[in-house]
mmCIF file of C-alpha atoms and ligand atoms in Angstrom:
data_model
loop_
_atom_site.group_PDB
_atom_site.id
_atom_site.type_symbol
_atom_site.label_atom_id
_atom_site.label_comp_id
_atom_site.label_asym_id
_atom_site.label_seq_id
_atom_site.Cartn_x
_atom_site.Cartn_y
_atom_site.Cartn_z
ATOM 1 C CA UNK A 1 24.221 -12.030 1.396
ATOM 2 C CA UNK A 2 23.118 -9.625 -1.383
ATOM 3 C CA UNK A 3 24.779 -6.199 -1.684
ATOM 4 C CA UNK A 4 23.056 -3.458 0.243
ATOM 5 C CA UNK A 5 22.220 -0.367 -1.837
ATOM 6 C CA UNK A 6 20.823 1.806 0.908
ATOM 7 C CA UNK A 7 20.707 1.247 4.629
ATOM 8 C CA UNK A 8 18.232 3.019 6.886
ATOM 9 C CA UNK A 9 18.943 2.891 10.618
ATOM 10 C CA UNK A 10 16.803 4.072 13.515
ATOM 11 C CA UNK A 11 14.945 6.643 11.415
ATOM 12 C CA UNK A 12 12.705 8.922 13.461
ATOM 13 C CA UNK A 13 10.590 11.526 11.699
ATOM 14 C CA UNK A 14 8.240 13.775 13.639
ATOM 15 C CA UNK A 15 5.679 16.437 12.707
ATOM 16 C CA UNK A 16 5.485 19.417 15.051
ATOM 17 C CA UNK A 17 1.832 20.410 14.775
ATOM 18 C CA UNK A 18 -0.325 22.734 16.901
ATOM 19 C CA UNK A 19 -2.090 19.686 18.312
ATOM 20 C CA UNK A 20 1.224 18.127 19.388
ATOM 21 C CA UNK A 21 4.166 16.162 18.022
ATOM 22 C CA UNK A 22 3.114 13.430 15.577
ATOM 23 C CA UNK A 23 5.686 10.678 16.121
ATOM 24 C CA UNK A 24 5.322 9.308 12.606
ATOM 25 C CA UNK A 25 8.407 7.091 12.404
ATOM 26 C CA UNK A 26 9.480 5.348 15.575
ATOM 27 C CA UNK A 27 12.946 4.105 14.591
ATOM 28 C CA UNK A 28 12.764 2.474 11.145
ATOM 29 C CA UNK A 29 15.493 -0.003 10.154
ATOM 30 C CA UNK A 30 15.581 -1.148 6.548
ATOM 31 C CA UNK A 31 18.254 -2.378 4.162
ATOM 32 C CA UNK A 32 17.361 -2.255 0.476
ATOM 33 C CA UNK A 33 19.391 -4.688 -1.614
ATOM 34 C CA UNK A 34 20.750 -4.006 -5.073
ATOM 35 C CA UNK A 35 18.292 -5.040 -7.780
ATOM 36 C CA UNK A 36 15.449 -6.128 -5.490
ATOM 37 C CA UNK A 37 11.870 -4.977 -5.345
ATOM 38 C CA UNK A 38 10.993 -4.470 -1.720
ATOM 39 C CA UNK A 39 7.484 -3.599 -0.627
ATOM 40 C CA UNK A 40 6.202 -1.593 2.304
ATOM 41 C CA UNK A 41 2.652 -2.433 3.255
ATOM 42 C CA UNK A 42 0.305 -1.349 6.024
ATOM 43 C CA UNK A 43 -2.924 0.519 6.675
ATOM 44 C CA UNK A 44 -3.292 4.205 5.830
ATOM 45 C CA UNK A 45 -1.418 6.422 8.254
ATOM 46 C CA UNK A 46 1.166 3.841 9.331
ATOM 47 C CA UNK A 47 4.114 5.806 7.936
ATOM 48 C CA UNK A 48 4.792 4.394 4.475
ATOM 49 C CA UNK A 49 4.877 7.735 2.656
ATOM 50 C CA UNK A 50 6.808 9.416 5.454
ATOM 51 C CA UNK A 51 9.439 6.659 5.184
ATOM 52 C CA UNK A 52 9.732 7.254 1.424
ATOM 53 C CA UNK A 53 9.833 11.035 1.730
ATOM 54 C CA UNK A 54 12.441 10.781 4.505
ATOM 55 C CA UNK A 55 14.699 8.564 2.355
ATOM 56 C CA UNK A 56 14.603 11.044 -0.510
ATOM 57 C CA UNK A 57 14.673 13.942 1.956
ATOM 58 C CA UNK A 58 11.468 15.623 0.907
ATOM 59 C CA UNK A 59 9.999 16.014 4.386
ATOM 60 C CA UNK A 60 8.925 19.648 4.559
ATOM 61 C CA UNK A 61 9.844 21.758 7.555
ATOM 62 C CA UNK A 62 7.588 22.990 9.104
ATOM 63 C CA UNK A 63 5.979 20.835 10.384
ATOM 64 C CA UNK A 64 8.075 17.744 9.511
ATOM 65 C CA UNK A 65 11.578 16.952 10.711
ATOM 66 C CA UNK A 66 13.858 13.931 10.630
ATOM 67 C CA UNK A 67 15.095 13.951 14.206
ATOM 68 C CA UNK A 68 17.240 10.831 14.384
ATOM 69 C CA UNK A 69 18.795 8.102 12.322
ATOM 70 C CA UNK A 70 21.109 7.516 9.376
ATOM 71 C CA UNK A 71 20.480 6.708 5.729
ATOM 72 C CA UNK A 72 23.668 5.318 4.219
ATOM 73 C CA UNK A 73 23.964 5.415 0.440
ATOM 74 C CA UNK A 74 27.268 4.944 -1.400
ATOM 75 C CA UNK A 75 29.203 5.370 1.829
ATOM 76 C CA UNK A 76 27.582 8.673 2.800
ATOM 77 C CA UNK A 77 24.822 9.507 5.266
ATOM 78 C CA UNK A 78 22.150 11.253 3.192
ATOM 79 C CA UNK A 79 20.847 12.971 6.310
ATOM 80 C CA UNK A 80 24.147 14.818 6.701
ATOM 81 C CA UNK A 81 24.408 16.070 3.117
ATOM 82 C CA UNK A 82 23.748 19.722 2.336
ATOM 83 C CA UNK A 83 20.626 20.254 0.214
ATOM 84 C CA UNK A 84 22.820 21.145 -2.809
ATOM 85 C CA UNK A 85 24.394 17.642 -2.694
ATOM 86 C CA UNK A 86 21.035 15.994 -2.112
ATOM 87 C CA UNK A 87 19.716 17.682 -5.261
ATOM 88 C CA UNK A 88 22.381 15.854 -7.275
ATOM 89 C CA UNK A 89 21.103 12.532 -5.951
ATOM 90 C CA UNK A 90 17.368 13.218 -6.120
ATOM 91 C CA UNK A 91 15.930 12.480 -9.578
ATOM 92 C CA UNK A 92 19.300 11.091 -10.587
ATOM 93 C CA UNK A 93 20.375 8.186 -8.362
ATOM 94 C CA UNK A 94 17.214 7.994 -6.294
ATOM 95 C CA UNK A 95 13.914 9.006 -7.832
ATOM 96 C CA UNK A 96 10.322 8.782 -6.835
ATOM 97 C CA UNK A 97 6.946 8.373 -8.464
ATOM 98 C CA UNK A 98 3.818 9.448 -6.679
ATOM 99 C CA UNK A 99 0.202 8.385 -6.548
ATOM 100 C CA UNK A 100 -1.000 11.550 -8.243
ATOM 101 C CA UNK A 101 1.094 12.190 -11.382
ATOM 102 C CA UNK A 102 -0.510 15.601 -11.989
ATOM 103 C CA UNK A 103 1.433 16.936 -8.981
ATOM 104 C CA UNK A 104 4.767 15.900 -10.491
ATOM 105 C CA UNK A 105 4.311 17.950 -13.627
ATOM 106 C CA UNK A 106 4.093 21.665 -14.109
ATOM 107 C CA UNK A 107 0.895 22.400 -16.071
ATOM 108 C CA UNK A 108 2.468 25.125 -18.220
ATOM 109 C CA UNK A 109 5.328 23.110 -19.785
ATOM 110 C CA UNK A 110 5.186 20.184 -22.183
ATOM 111 C CA UNK A 111 5.946 16.657 -20.966
ATOM 112 C CA UNK A 112 9.025 16.467 -23.214
ATOM 113 C CA UNK A 113 10.445 19.738 -21.912
ATOM 114 C CA UNK A 114 9.977 18.640 -18.301
ATOM 115 C CA UNK A 115 11.686 15.279 -18.780
ATOM 116 C CA UNK A 116 14.483 17.007 -20.744
ATOM 117 C CA UNK A 117 14.878 19.484 -17.883
ATOM 118 C CA UNK A 118 15.551 16.644 -15.418
ATOM 119 C CA UNK A 119 18.094 15.127 -17.815
ATOM 120 C CA UNK A 120 19.924 18.452 -18.278
ATOM 121 C CA UNK A 121 20.008 19.018 -14.536
ATOM 122 C CA UNK A 122 22.036 15.836 -14.006
ATOM 123 C CA UNK A 123 23.813 15.206 -17.301
ATOM 124 C CA UNK A 124 25.850 17.370 -19.662
ATOM 125 C CA UNK A 125 23.424 17.351 -22.560
ATOM 126 C CA UNK A 126 22.186 20.002 -24.978
ATOM 127 C CA UNK A 127 18.465 20.715 -25.049
ATOM 128 C CA UNK A 128 18.184 18.821 -28.344
ATOM 129 C CA UNK A 129 19.987 15.740 -26.973
ATOM 130 C CA UNK A 130 17.955 15.832 -23.786
ATOM 131 C CA UNK A 131 14.695 16.026 -25.729
ATOM 132 C CA UNK A 132 15.738 13.053 -27.864
ATOM 133 C CA UNK A 133 16.538 11.121 -24.676
ATOM 134 C CA UNK A 134 13.165 12.144 -23.204
ATOM 135 C CA UNK A 135 11.430 10.640 -26.236
ATOM 136 C CA UNK A 136 13.508 7.468 -25.827
ATOM 137 C CA UNK A 137 12.377 7.260 -22.195
ATOM 138 C CA UNK A 138 8.744 7.688 -23.227
ATOM 139 C CA UNK A 139 9.228 4.846 -25.725
ATOM 140 C CA UNK A 140 10.792 2.775 -22.966
ATOM 141 C CA UNK A 141 7.570 2.958 -20.971
ATOM 142 C CA UNK A 142 5.616 1.819 -24.059
ATOM 143 C CA UNK A 143 3.847 5.111 -24.590
ATOM 144 C CA UNK A 144 2.231 5.119 -28.024
ATOM 145 C CA UNK A 145 3.275 8.056 -30.249
ATOM 146 C CA UNK A 146 6.029 9.276 -27.879
ATOM 147 C CA UNK A 147 6.921 12.246 -30.110
ATOM 148 C CA UNK A 148 3.376 13.533 -29.870
ATOM 149 C CA UNK A 149 3.205 12.890 -26.109
ATOM 150 C CA UNK A 150 6.474 14.813 -25.651
ATOM 151 C CA UNK A 151 4.810 17.854 -27.222
ATOM 152 C CA UNK A 152 1.679 17.507 -25.070
ATOM 153 C CA UNK A 153 0.822 19.374 -21.900
ATOM 154 C CA UNK A 154 -0.029 17.345 -18.769
ATOM 155 C CA UNK A 155 -3.786 18.060 -18.949
ATOM 156 C CA UNK A 156 -3.911 16.609 -22.467
ATOM 157 C CA UNK A 157 -3.016 13.098 -21.257
ATOM 158 C CA UNK A 158 -5.166 10.454 -19.559
ATOM 159 C CA UNK A 159 -4.304 9.321 -16.010
ATOM 160 C CA UNK A 160 -2.630 6.119 -17.211
ATOM 161 C CA UNK A 161 -0.558 7.962 -19.838
ATOM 162 C CA UNK A 162 0.452 10.602 -17.320
ATOM 163 C CA UNK A 163 1.541 7.867 -14.908
ATOM 164 C CA UNK A 164 3.710 6.370 -17.671
ATOM 165 C CA UNK A 165 5.138 9.814 -18.410
ATOM 166 C CA UNK A 166 5.979 10.275 -14.717
ATOM 167 C CA UNK A 167 7.711 6.891 -14.674
ATOM 168 C CA UNK A 168 9.662 7.981 -17.776
ATOM 169 C CA UNK A 169 10.729 11.136 -15.958
ATOM 170 C CA UNK A 170 11.721 9.189 -12.835
ATOM 171 C CA UNK A 171 13.784 6.775 -14.924
ATOM 172 C CA UNK A 172 15.312 9.408 -17.222
ATOM 173 C CA UNK A 173 18.664 9.327 -15.420
ATOM 174 C CA UNK A 174 18.610 5.574 -14.748
ATOM 175 C CA UNK A 175 18.331 5.765 -10.962
ATOM 176 C CA UNK A 176 19.681 3.060 -8.699
ATOM 177 C CA UNK A 177 16.625 3.279 -6.501
ATOM 178 C CA UNK A 178 13.104 3.974 -7.698
ATOM 179 C CA UNK A 179 10.612 4.717 -4.952
ATOM 180 C CA UNK A 180 7.014 4.179 -6.046
ATOM 181 C CA UNK A 181 4.425 5.423 -3.559
ATOM 182 C CA UNK A 182 1.032 3.845 -4.320
ATOM 183 C CA UNK A 183 1.807 4.194 -8.047
ATOM 184 C CA UNK A 184 -1.446 2.633 -9.217
ATOM 185 C CA UNK A 185 -3.937 3.564 -6.507
ATOM 186 C CA UNK A 186 -5.482 6.366 -8.587
ATOM 187 C CA UNK A 187 -5.845 4.207 -11.703
ATOM 188 C CA UNK A 188 -8.570 1.828 -12.821
ATOM 189 C CA UNK A 189 -7.783 -1.903 -12.690
ATOM 190 C CA UNK A 190 -6.912 -2.383 -16.368
ATOM 191 C CA UNK A 191 -4.433 0.503 -16.367
ATOM 192 C CA UNK A 192 -3.140 -0.642 -12.975
ATOM 193 C CA UNK A 193 -2.288 -4.046 -14.432
ATOM 194 C CA UNK A 194 -0.480 -2.363 -17.342
ATOM 195 C CA UNK A 195 1.567 -0.106 -15.082
ATOM 196 C CA UNK A 196 2.542 -3.024 -12.804
ATOM 197 C CA UNK A 197 3.565 -5.040 -15.859
ATOM 198 C CA UNK A 198 5.610 -2.078 -17.043
ATOM 199 C CA UNK A 199 7.375 -1.770 -13.683
ATOM 200 C CA UNK A 200 8.213 -5.482 -13.680
ATOM 201 C CA UNK A 201 9.776 -5.088 -17.120
ATOM 202 C CA UNK A 202 11.745 -2.030 -16.022
ATOM 203 C CA UNK A 203 13.293 -3.914 -13.174
ATOM 204 C CA UNK A 204 14.659 -6.569 -15.500
ATOM 205 C CA UNK A 205 15.796 -4.055 -18.103
ATOM 206 C CA UNK A 206 17.388 -1.519 -15.755
ATOM 207 C CA UNK A 207 18.470 -3.572 -12.762
ATOM 208 C CA UNK A 208 17.350 -0.790 -10.423
ATOM 209 C CA UNK A 209 16.097 -1.481 -6.914
ATOM 210 C CA UNK A 210 12.471 -0.589 -6.344
ATOM 211 C CA UNK A 211 10.849 0.418 -3.068
ATOM 212 C CA UNK A 212 7.174 -0.197 -3.714
ATOM 213 C CA UNK A 213 4.683 1.282 -1.303
ATOM 214 C CA UNK A 214 1.127 0.040 -1.281
ATOM 215 C CA UNK A 215 -1.719 -0.846 1.056
ATOM 216 C CA UNK A 216 -2.555 -3.726 -1.304
ATOM 217 C CA UNK A 217 -1.128 -7.142 -0.380
ATOM 218 C CA UNK A 218 -2.128 -8.483 -3.802
ATOM 219 C CA UNK A 219 0.286 -6.036 -5.447
ATOM 220 C CA UNK A 220 2.996 -7.034 -2.975
ATOM 221 C CA UNK A 221 2.497 -10.717 -3.833
ATOM 222 C CA UNK A 222 2.728 -9.995 -7.526
ATOM 223 C CA UNK A 223 5.646 -7.569 -7.553
ATOM 224 C CA UNK A 224 7.985 -7.922 -4.596
ATOM 225 C CA UNK A 225 10.948 -10.045 -3.518
ATOM 226 C CA UNK A 226 10.747 -8.956 0.119
ATOM 227 C CA UNK A 227 8.246 -7.008 2.144
ATOM 228 C CA UNK A 228 8.227 -4.890 5.278
ATOM 229 C CA UNK A 229 4.947 -4.670 7.150
ATOM 230 C CA UNK A 230 4.453 -1.297 8.819
ATOM 231 C CA UNK A 231 2.298 -0.468 11.791
ATOM 232 C CA UNK A 232 2.094 2.920 13.507
ATOM 233 C CA UNK A 233 5.580 4.054 12.544
ATOM 234 C CA UNK A 234 7.416 0.746 12.917
ATOM 235 C CA UNK A 235 8.361 -2.061 10.574
ATOM 236 C CA UNK A 236 6.865 -4.893 12.596
ATOM 237 C CA UNK A 237 7.802 -7.753 10.275
ATOM 238 C CA UNK A 238 10.227 -8.118 7.380
ATOM 239 C CA UNK A 239 10.776 -11.198 5.235
ATOM 240 C CA UNK A 240 10.727 -12.504 1.711
ATOM 241 C CA UNK A 241 7.285 -12.439 0.185
ATOM 242 C CA UNK A 242 6.547 -16.168 0.325
ATOM 243 C CA UNK A 243 7.479 -16.297 4.035
ATOM 244 C CA UNK A 244 5.170 -13.387 4.804
ATOM 245 C CA UNK A 245 2.229 -15.099 3.122
ATOM 246 C CA UNK A 246 2.942 -18.660 4.262
ATOM 247 C CA UNK A 247 4.224 -17.960 7.712
ATOM 248 C CA UNK A 248 3.113 -14.516 8.912
ATOM 249 C CA UNK A 249 4.478 -14.235 12.428
ATOM 250 C CA UNK A 250 3.514 -10.819 13.764
ATOM 251 C CA UNK A 251 -0.117 -10.709 14.927
ATOM 252 C CA UNK A 252 -0.672 -7.599 12.787
ATOM 253 C CA UNK A 253 0.611 -9.312 9.628
ATOM 254 C CA UNK A 254 -1.610 -12.336 10.295
ATOM 255 C CA UNK A 255 -4.543 -9.955 10.669
ATOM 256 C CA UNK A 256 -3.757 -8.181 7.390
ATOM 257 C CA UNK A 257 -3.482 -11.459 5.518
ATOM 258 C CA UNK A 258 -6.659 -12.802 7.087
ATOM 259 C CA UNK A 259 -8.453 -9.728 5.827
ATOM 260 C CA UNK A 260 -7.978 -10.964 2.243
ATOM 261 C CA UNK A 261 -10.156 -14.061 1.686
ATOM 262 C CA UNK A 262 -8.061 -15.476 -1.182
ATOM 263 C CA UNK A 263 -4.881 -15.275 0.893
ATOM 264 C CA UNK A 264 -6.433 -16.457 4.129
ATOM 265 C CA UNK A 265 -6.970 -20.066 3.117
ATOM 266 C CA UNK A 266 -4.229 -21.540 5.277
ATOM 267 C CA UNK A 267 -4.892 -19.277 8.226
ATOM 268 C CA UNK A 268 -7.430 -20.136 10.846
ATOM 269 C CA UNK A 269 -8.878 -16.672 11.204
ATOM 270 C CA UNK A 270 -11.972 -14.595 10.978
ATOM 271 C CA UNK A 271 -12.239 -12.341 7.990
ATOM 272 C CA UNK A 272 -13.060 -9.248 9.988
ATOM 273 C CA UNK A 273 -9.808 -9.351 11.940
ATOM 274 C CA UNK A 274 -7.876 -6.510 13.526
ATOM 275 C CA UNK A 275 -10.523 -4.647 15.455
ATOM 276 C CA UNK A 276 -9.856 -0.988 16.221
ATOM 277 C CA UNK A 277 -8.008 1.707 14.315
ATOM 278 C CA UNK A 278 -4.495 2.905 13.678
ATOM 279 C CA UNK A 279 -3.616 4.930 16.805
ATOM 280 C CA UNK A 280 -3.208 8.670 16.984
ATOM 281 C CA UNK A 281 0.545 9.147 16.707
ATOM 282 C CA UNK A 282 0.563 12.236 18.892
ATOM 283 C CA UNK A 283 -0.110 10.004 21.879
ATOM 284 C CA UNK A 284 0.770 6.523 20.602
ATOM 285 C CA UNK A 285 0.183 3.580 22.956
ATOM 286 C CA UNK A 286 3.065 2.868 25.339
ATOM 287 C CA UNK A 287 5.104 -0.279 24.811
ATOM 288 C CA UNK A 288 4.134 -2.150 21.662
ATOM 289 C CA UNK A 289 2.082 0.310 19.616
ATOM 290 C CA UNK A 290 -0.116 -2.579 18.445
ATOM 291 C CA UNK A 291 -1.059 -3.784 21.925
ATOM 292 C CA UNK A 292 -4.559 -2.223 22.153
ATOM 293 C CA UNK A 293 -5.574 -4.187 19.044
ATOM 294 C CA UNK A 294 -3.595 -7.366 19.671
ATOM 295 C CA UNK A 295 -5.418 -10.514 20.781
ATOM 296 C CA UNK A 296 -2.122 -11.964 22.069
ATOM 297 C CA UNK A 297 -0.992 -8.954 24.105
ATOM 298 C CA UNK A 298 0.787 -9.741 27.378
ATOM 299 C CA UNK A 299 1.507 -7.496 30.350
ATOM 300 C CA UNK A 300 4.972 -6.495 29.173
ATOM 301 C CA UNK A 301 3.549 -5.425 25.780
ATOM 302 C CA UNK A 302 1.840 -2.494 27.503
ATOM 303 C CA UNK A 303 5.083 -1.177 28.998
ATOM 304 C CA UNK A 304 8.056 -2.161 26.853
ATOM 305 C CA UNK A 305 8.716 -1.705 23.164
ATOM 306 C CA UNK A 306 9.550 -5.104 21.655
ATOM 307 C CA UNK A 307 12.973 -5.576 20.090
ATOM 308 C CA UNK A 308 13.527 -7.218 16.720
ATOM 309 C CA UNK A 309 13.804 -11.001 16.746
ATOM 310 C CA UNK A 310 15.441 -12.958 13.947
ATOM 311 C CA UNK A 311 13.499 -16.078 12.990
ATOM 312 C CA UNK A 312 16.174 -17.094 10.436
ATOM 313 C CA UNK A 313 16.692 -16.452 6.714
ATOM 314 C CA UNK A 314 16.262 -12.727 7.178
ATOM 315 C CA UNK A 315 12.795 -13.095 8.713
ATOM 316 C CA UNK A 316 12.608 -10.322 11.322
ATOM 317 C CA UNK A 317 9.730 -9.806 13.711
ATOM 318 C CA UNK A 318 9.216 -7.130 16.322
ATOM 319 C CA UNK A 319 7.017 -8.891 18.860
ATOM 320 C CA UNK A 320 7.504 -10.274 22.372
ATOM 321 C CA UNK A 321 6.000 -13.607 21.331
ATOM 322 C CA UNK A 322 9.406 -14.358 19.820
ATOM 323 C CA UNK A 323 11.532 -13.142 22.701
ATOM 324 C CA UNK A 324 13.970 -15.650 24.243
ATOM 325 C CA UNK A 325 12.113 -18.390 26.073
ATOM 326 C CA UNK A 326 8.816 -17.267 24.649
ATOM 327 C CA UNK A 327 9.152 -18.641 21.116
ATOM 328 C CA UNK A 328 5.916 -20.122 19.832
HETATM 329 N N1 LIG B 401 2.461 17.071 6.974
HETATM 330 C C1 LIG B 401 2.053 16.348 8.023
HETATM 331 N N2 LIG B 401 1.657 16.934 9.164
HETATM 332 C C2 LIG B 401 1.266 16.219 10.241
HETATM 333 N N3 LIG B 401 1.235 14.876 10.279
HETATM 334 C C3 LIG B 401 1.610 14.223 9.172
HETATM 335 C C4 LIG B 401 2.035 14.912 7.981
HETATM 336 N N4 LIG B 401 2.367 13.978 7.043
HETATM 337 C C5 LIG B 401 2.135 12.782 7.616
HETATM 338 N N5 LIG B 401 1.698 12.929 8.891
HETATM 339 C C6 LIG B 401 1.325 11.844 9.826
HETATM 340 O O1 LIG B 401 2.321 10.843 9.781
HETATM 341 C C7 LIG B 401 1.729 9.561 9.918
HETATM 342 C C8 LIG B 401 2.167 8.690 8.765
HETATM 343 O O2 LIG B 401 1.613 9.166 7.555
HETATM 344 P P1 LIG B 401 1.902 8.552 6.133
HETATM 345 O O3 LIG B 401 3.327 8.179 6.012
HETATM 346 O O4 LIG B 401 1.395 9.538 5.130
HETATM 347 O O5 LIG B 401 0.997 7.248 6.123
HETATM 348 P P2 LIG B 401 0.774 6.197 4.949
HETATM 349 O O6 LIG B 401 1.238 4.889 5.490
HETATM 350 O O7 LIG B 401 -0.700 6.198 4.713
HETATM 351 O O8 LIG B 401 1.548 6.645 3.757
HETATM 352 C C9 LIG B 401 0.222 9.780 9.974
HETATM 353 O O9 LIG B 401 -0.158 9.762 11.333
HETATM 354 C C10 LIG B 401 0.049 11.144 9.394
HETATM 355 O O10 LIG B 401 -1.088 11.784 9.931
HETATM 356 S S1 LIG B 402 4.545 -7.409 21.292
HETATM 357 FE FE1 LIG B 402 2.707 -8.048 22.368
HETATM 358 S S2 LIG B 402 1.113 -6.574 21.781
HETATM 359 FE FE2 LIG B 402 2.799 -6.390 20.351
HETATM 360 S S3 LIG B 402 2.224 -7.688 18.667
HETATM 361 FE FE3 LIG B 402 3.517 -8.921 20.009
HETATM 362 S S4 LIG B 402 2.100 -9.948 21.410
HETATM 363 FE FE4 LIG B 402 0.950 -8.320 20.387
HETATM 364 MG MG1 LIG B 403 0.886 7.223 1.851
#
């Protein structure tokens, strides 16, 4: 059994809006192992970003609130730490890169100064030492002319360069967990391939764990060791990547894989699978939240929430088809 770096148990995050309570996370359980790249995949609105923001405790109140659960990291529950303690972890031991790098940088300071700032916040370094380390980090992400980039302002860089600079900033303190939320969605395909290549290299060089969030199963196949499939606030299936593609067991996962022609070869399925939409999470369906869209739904699916069933080798599925006596 690999060492667990961070363990999320029964995480429930809600948004208290005027229209009602958005029950965004419905009890997430997830162990992230040391040194692995684990993916979270699912359609827009299924709770991937909220999971990431909850782990790093950046859910803004109002309207968001983590109402239940534990997130154990180095023997402590992150959800119980005062914000001052959390600030020592954020950007240092756990850091995050976002889809839109412009939002991570302040437009009025240079890239070098901003990376140096993060370093000085967590390490006893002079400004000069921190700036030198910032340039090293820029080199590490293969930025050409790192000295010049360090002196640049965010608006002077292209999207791909800015994404590299944000990765440099996230890695400046050599975090144990890097959370990457759709890190390449805003980039064109050539730059996307470069950034993914860069992240693969970083994993080998730094040994950090990566939580990679994407709606793109192709990226999951290329980058991840394991993957959690999310639907409407739940992780409905979790397994190593080859199991997910060769033996998808939750009806939602099968549908997602069928939706990609190149991956659907072994599956007997139509290409326009999964009719319907992600449900409104203010009034989510009772029982299994997937039941209105599920071609295999049974009576109990409409009333009870399925538990998690272990199909062996860490393959977990939350679906009544795998309940005792009902195995298919
Ligand atoms: N600030 C917010 N206020 C209200 N609802 C929110 C907020 N942020 C996220 N949500 C809701 O939480 C659910 C999960 O969203 P999110 O995690 O962003 O999905 P995704 O999987 O696309 O990253 C969605 O229903 C979304 O509308
Ligand atoms: S629990 Fe029922 S509705 Fe939900 S995915 Fe399984 S079969 Fe379909
Ligand atoms: Mg998102």
